[in-house]
Each structure stands twice: as C-alpha cells, then as structure tokens.
Backbone as JSON, one array per atom type, in Angstrom:
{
  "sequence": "XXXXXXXXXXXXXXXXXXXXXXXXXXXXXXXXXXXXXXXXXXXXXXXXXXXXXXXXXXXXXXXXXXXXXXXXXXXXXXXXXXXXXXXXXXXXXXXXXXXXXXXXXXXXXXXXXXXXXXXXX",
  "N": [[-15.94, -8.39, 1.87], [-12.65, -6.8, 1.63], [-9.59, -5.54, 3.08], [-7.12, -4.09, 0.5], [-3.82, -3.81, 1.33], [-0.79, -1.97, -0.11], [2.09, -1.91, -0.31], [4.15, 0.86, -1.05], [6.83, 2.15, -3.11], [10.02, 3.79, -3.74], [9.41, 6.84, -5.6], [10.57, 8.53, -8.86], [13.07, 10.8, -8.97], [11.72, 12.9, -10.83], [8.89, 11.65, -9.95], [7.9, 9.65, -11.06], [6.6, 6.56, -11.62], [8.17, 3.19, -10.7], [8.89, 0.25, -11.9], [8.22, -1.85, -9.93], [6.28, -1.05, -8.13], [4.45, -0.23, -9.86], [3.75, -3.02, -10.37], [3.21, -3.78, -8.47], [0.78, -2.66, -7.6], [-0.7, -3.57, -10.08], [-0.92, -6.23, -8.9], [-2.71, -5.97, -7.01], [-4.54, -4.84, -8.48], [-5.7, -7.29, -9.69], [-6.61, -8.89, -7.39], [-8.83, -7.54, -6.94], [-12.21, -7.02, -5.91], [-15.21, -5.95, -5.81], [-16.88, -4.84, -3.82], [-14.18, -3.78, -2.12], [-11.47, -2.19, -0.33], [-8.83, -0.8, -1.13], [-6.02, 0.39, 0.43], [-3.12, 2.25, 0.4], [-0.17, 2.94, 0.7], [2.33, 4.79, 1.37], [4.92, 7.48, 1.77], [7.01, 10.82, 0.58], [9.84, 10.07, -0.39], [11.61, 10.54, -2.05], [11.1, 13.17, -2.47], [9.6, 14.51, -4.36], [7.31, 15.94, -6.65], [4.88, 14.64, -6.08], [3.58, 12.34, -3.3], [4.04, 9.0, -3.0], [1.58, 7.56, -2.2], [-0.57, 8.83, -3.36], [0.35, 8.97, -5.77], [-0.08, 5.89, -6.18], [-2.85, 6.47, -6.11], [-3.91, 7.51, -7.81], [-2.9, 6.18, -10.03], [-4.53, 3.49, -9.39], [-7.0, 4.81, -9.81], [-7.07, 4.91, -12.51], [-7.87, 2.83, -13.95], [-9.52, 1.93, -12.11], [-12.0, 3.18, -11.69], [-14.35, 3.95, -10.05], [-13.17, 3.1, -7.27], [-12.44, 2.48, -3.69], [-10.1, 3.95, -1.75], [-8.37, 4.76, -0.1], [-5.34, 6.43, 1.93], [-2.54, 6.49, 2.76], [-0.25, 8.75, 3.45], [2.56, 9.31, 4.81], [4.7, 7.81, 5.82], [7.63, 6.76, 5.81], [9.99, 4.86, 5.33], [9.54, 1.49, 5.09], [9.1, 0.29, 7.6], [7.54, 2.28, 8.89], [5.48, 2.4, 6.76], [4.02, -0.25, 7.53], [3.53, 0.08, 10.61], [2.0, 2.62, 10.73], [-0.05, 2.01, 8.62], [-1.25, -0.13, 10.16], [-2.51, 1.42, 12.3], [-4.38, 2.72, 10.85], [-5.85, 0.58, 10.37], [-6.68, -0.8, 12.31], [-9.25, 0.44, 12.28], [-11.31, -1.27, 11.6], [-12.38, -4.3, 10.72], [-11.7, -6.35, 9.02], [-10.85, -8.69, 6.57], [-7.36, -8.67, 5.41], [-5.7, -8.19, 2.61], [-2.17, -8.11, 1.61], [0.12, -6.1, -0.15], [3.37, -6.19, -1.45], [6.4, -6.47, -2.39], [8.06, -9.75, -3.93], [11.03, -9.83, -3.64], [10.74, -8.03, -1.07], [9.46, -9.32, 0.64], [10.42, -10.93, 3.29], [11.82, -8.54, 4.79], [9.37, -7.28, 5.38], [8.07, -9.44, 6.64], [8.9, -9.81, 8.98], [8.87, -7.22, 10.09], [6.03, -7.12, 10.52], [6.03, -9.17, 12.58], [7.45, -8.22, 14.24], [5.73, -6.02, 14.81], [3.6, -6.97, 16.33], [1.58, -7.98, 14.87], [-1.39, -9.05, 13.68], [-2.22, -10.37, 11.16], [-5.0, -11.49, 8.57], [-4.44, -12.77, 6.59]],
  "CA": [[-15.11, -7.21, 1.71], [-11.14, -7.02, 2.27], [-8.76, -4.27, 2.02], [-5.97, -4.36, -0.08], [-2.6, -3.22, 1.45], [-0.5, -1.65, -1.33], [2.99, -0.82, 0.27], [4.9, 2.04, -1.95], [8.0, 1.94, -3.2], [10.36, 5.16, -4.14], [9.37, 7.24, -6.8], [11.79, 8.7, -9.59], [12.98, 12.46, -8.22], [10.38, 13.33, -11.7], [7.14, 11.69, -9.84], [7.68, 8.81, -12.2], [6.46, 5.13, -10.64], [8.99, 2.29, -10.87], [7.94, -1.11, -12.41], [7.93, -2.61, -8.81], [5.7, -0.07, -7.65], [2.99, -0.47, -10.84], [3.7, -4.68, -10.25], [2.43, -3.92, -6.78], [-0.48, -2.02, -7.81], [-1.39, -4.61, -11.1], [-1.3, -7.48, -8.22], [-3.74, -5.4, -5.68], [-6.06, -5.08, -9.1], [-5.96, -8.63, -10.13], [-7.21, -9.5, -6.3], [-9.75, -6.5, -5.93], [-13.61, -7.47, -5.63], [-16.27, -4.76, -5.76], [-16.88, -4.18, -2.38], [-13.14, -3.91, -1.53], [-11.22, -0.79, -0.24], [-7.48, -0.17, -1.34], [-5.01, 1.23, 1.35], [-2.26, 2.67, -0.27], [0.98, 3.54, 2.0], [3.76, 5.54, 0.94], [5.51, 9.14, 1.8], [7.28, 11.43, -0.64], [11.07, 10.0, -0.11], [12.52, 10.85, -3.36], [11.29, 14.53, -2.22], [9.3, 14.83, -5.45], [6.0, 16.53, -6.33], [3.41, 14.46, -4.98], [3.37, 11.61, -2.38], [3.66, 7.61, -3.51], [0.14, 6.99, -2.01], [-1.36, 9.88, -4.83], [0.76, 8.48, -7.22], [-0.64, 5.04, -6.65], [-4.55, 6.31, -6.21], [-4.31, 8.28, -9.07], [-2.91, 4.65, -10.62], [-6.1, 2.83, -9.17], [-8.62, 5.23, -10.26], [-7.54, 5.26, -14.0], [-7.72, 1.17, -14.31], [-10.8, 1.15, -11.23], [-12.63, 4.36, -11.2], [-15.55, 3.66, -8.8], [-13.1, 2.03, -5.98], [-12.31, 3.26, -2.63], [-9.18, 4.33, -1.84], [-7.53, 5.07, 1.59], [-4.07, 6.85, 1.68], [-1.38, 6.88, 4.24], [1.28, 9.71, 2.92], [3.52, 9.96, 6.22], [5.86, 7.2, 5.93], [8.99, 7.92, 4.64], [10.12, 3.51, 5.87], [9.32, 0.24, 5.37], [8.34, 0.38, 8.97], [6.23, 3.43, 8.59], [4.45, 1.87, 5.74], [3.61, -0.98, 8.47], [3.09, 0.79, 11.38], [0.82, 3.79, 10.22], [-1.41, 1.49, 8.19], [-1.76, -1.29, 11.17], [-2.87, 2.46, 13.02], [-5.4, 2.82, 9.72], [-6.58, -0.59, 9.49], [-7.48, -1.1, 13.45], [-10.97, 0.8, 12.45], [-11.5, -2.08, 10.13], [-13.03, -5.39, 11.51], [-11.99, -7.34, 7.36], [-9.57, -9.38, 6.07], [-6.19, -7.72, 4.74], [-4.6, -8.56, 2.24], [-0.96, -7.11, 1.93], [0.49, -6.67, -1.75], [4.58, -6.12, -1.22], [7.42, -7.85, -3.98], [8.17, -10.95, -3.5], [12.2, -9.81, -3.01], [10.82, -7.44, -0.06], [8.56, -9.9, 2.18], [10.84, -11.3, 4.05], [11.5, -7.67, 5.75], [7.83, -7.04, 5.71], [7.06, -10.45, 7.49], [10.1, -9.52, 10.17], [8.28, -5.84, 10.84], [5.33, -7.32, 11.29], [5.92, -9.73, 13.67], [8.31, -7.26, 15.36], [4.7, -4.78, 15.8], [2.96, -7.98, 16.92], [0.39, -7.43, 13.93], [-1.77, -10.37, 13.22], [-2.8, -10.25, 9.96], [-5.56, -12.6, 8.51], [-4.19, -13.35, 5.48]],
  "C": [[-13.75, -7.46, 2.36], [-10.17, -5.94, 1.77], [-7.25, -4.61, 1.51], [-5.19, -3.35, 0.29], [-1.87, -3.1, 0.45], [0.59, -0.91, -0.62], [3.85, -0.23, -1.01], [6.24, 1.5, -2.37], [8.66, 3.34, -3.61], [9.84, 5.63, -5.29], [10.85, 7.9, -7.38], [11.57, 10.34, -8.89], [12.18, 13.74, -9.37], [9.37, 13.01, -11.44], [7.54, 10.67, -10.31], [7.5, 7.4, -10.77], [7.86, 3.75, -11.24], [8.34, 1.34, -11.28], [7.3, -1.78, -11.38], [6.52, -2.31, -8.31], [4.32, -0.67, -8.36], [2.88, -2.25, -10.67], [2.39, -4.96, -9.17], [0.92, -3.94, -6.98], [-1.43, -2.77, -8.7], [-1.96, -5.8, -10.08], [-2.61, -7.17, -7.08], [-5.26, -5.39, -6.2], [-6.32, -6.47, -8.96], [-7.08, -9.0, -8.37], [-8.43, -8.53, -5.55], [-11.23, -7.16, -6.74], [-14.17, -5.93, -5.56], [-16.45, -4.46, -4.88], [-15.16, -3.71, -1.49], [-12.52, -2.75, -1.3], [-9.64, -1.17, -0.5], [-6.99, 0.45, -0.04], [-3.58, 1.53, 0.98], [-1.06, 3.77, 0.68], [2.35, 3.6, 1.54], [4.06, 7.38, 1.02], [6.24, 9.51, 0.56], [8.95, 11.34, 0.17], [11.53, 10.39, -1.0], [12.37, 12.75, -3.16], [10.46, 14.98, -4.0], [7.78, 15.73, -5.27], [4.75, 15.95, -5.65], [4.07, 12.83, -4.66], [3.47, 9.94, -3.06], [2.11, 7.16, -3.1], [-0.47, 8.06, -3.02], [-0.7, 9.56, -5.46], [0.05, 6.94, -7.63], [-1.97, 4.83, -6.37], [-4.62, 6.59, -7.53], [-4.1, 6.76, -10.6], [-4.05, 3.97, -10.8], [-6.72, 3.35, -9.62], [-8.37, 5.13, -11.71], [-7.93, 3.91, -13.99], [-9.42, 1.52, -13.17], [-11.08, 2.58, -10.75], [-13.23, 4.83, -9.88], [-14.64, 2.98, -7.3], [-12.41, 2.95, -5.1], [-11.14, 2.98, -2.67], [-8.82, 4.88, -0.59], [-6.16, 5.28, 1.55], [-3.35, 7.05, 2.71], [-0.2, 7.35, 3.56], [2.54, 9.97, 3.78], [4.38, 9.27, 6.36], [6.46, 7.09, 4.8], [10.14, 6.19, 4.52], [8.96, 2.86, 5.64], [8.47, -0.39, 6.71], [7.32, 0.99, 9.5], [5.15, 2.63, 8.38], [3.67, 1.0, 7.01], [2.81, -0.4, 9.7], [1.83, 1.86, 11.09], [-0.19, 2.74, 9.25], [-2.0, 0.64, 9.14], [-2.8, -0.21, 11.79], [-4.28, 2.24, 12.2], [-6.28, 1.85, 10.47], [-6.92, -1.31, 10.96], [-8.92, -0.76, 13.62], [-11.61, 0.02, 12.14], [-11.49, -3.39, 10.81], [-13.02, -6.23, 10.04], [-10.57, -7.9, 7.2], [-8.86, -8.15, 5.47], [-5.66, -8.46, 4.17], [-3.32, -8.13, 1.23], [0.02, -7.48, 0.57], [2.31, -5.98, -1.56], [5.16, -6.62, -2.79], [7.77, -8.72, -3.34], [9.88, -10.74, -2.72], [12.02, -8.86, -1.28], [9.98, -8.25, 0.79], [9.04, -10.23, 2.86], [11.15, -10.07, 5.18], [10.52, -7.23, 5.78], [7.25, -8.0, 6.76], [8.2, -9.84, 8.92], [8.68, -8.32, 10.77], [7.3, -5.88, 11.21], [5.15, -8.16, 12.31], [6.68, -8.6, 14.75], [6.84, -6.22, 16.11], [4.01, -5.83, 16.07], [1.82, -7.79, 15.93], [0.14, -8.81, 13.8], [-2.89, -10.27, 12.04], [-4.01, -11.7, 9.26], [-5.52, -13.21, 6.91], [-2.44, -12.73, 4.76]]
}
C-alpha cells in the first residue's frame, strides 16, 4: 500500500479543472494499486464553488469508484499543499508517492526540504 499525493492546481473562477490539474490526477491513476489511498490537497483559490480537493475526488471516483480518497481543502499555497498534507500523512507509516508537474517540482522539492520532510519516494 502507498498513498498517492495529488497536489491541486487553480481552478477556473466556473469550478472548471485545468489540463495540469487532470495531468496530475491521470498520472496518480496510472500509478494507483488496489490497496492504495489518494490524498488530494488543494483549497478554493479561484474563490469558486467547491474546493480543488472535491473537484479532484469527484475526478477519482468517476475513473476509480471503489478507491479511498483523503482530502486536504485548507491550503490556499504551494506550501500549504505541503505542509497540511506532511500534518495528514504523519498517521501513515507507507510509502508516498507525490504527483506535482514536472515545470512545478523544483519548488515542491525546495518546500520540502525547507519542512525537513523525508519522503520515501
């Protein structure tokens, strides 16, 4: 078992998901296993009707009905996203592994070394 980090990206100020966003979410399926839990971390920055983490469960469950799903709605940052799931994902004794874009890892790998996070994958 391993949970898949799934950081957010803005939505459109209609709710709507961005390509980046659904990229994220296609790359989190491709690497999900049956026993595996989703963690899905994003606030409602665009100020729209619902939250980037319920925009990208509601994503997961049409494509992967049956799969668990864990939501962190409160960060509104990049840093958030980080922070508040490291908070999450301290209950959690499994590999992580952390689905970003390729143009944003480089400030993802920064923020996590900055919270001293030691990720195992």
């Amino acid at each position: 078992m391993k949970i898949i980090l799934i950081l957010g990206n803005r939505l459109s100020k209609s709710g709507k998901m961005t390509e980046i966003l659904r990229g994220r979410l296609d790359k989190g399926i491709k690497n999900y296993n049956k026993n595996d839990i989703f963690l899905v971390s994003g606030g409602n920055i665009a100020k729209a009707k619902h939250t980037e983490a319920y925009m990208m469960k509601k994503y997961l469950l049409k494509k992967l009905p049956n799969a668990r799903i864990i939501t962190e709605s409160k960060s509104i940052s990049t840093k958030e996203n980080i922070k508040f799931s490291k908070n999450i994902l301290k209950n959690y004794k499994c590999e992580v592994l952390l689905v970003t874009s390729k143009n944003h890892l480089k400030k993802v790998n920064k923020l996590i070394k900055d919270l001293d996070w030691k990720l195992t994958s």
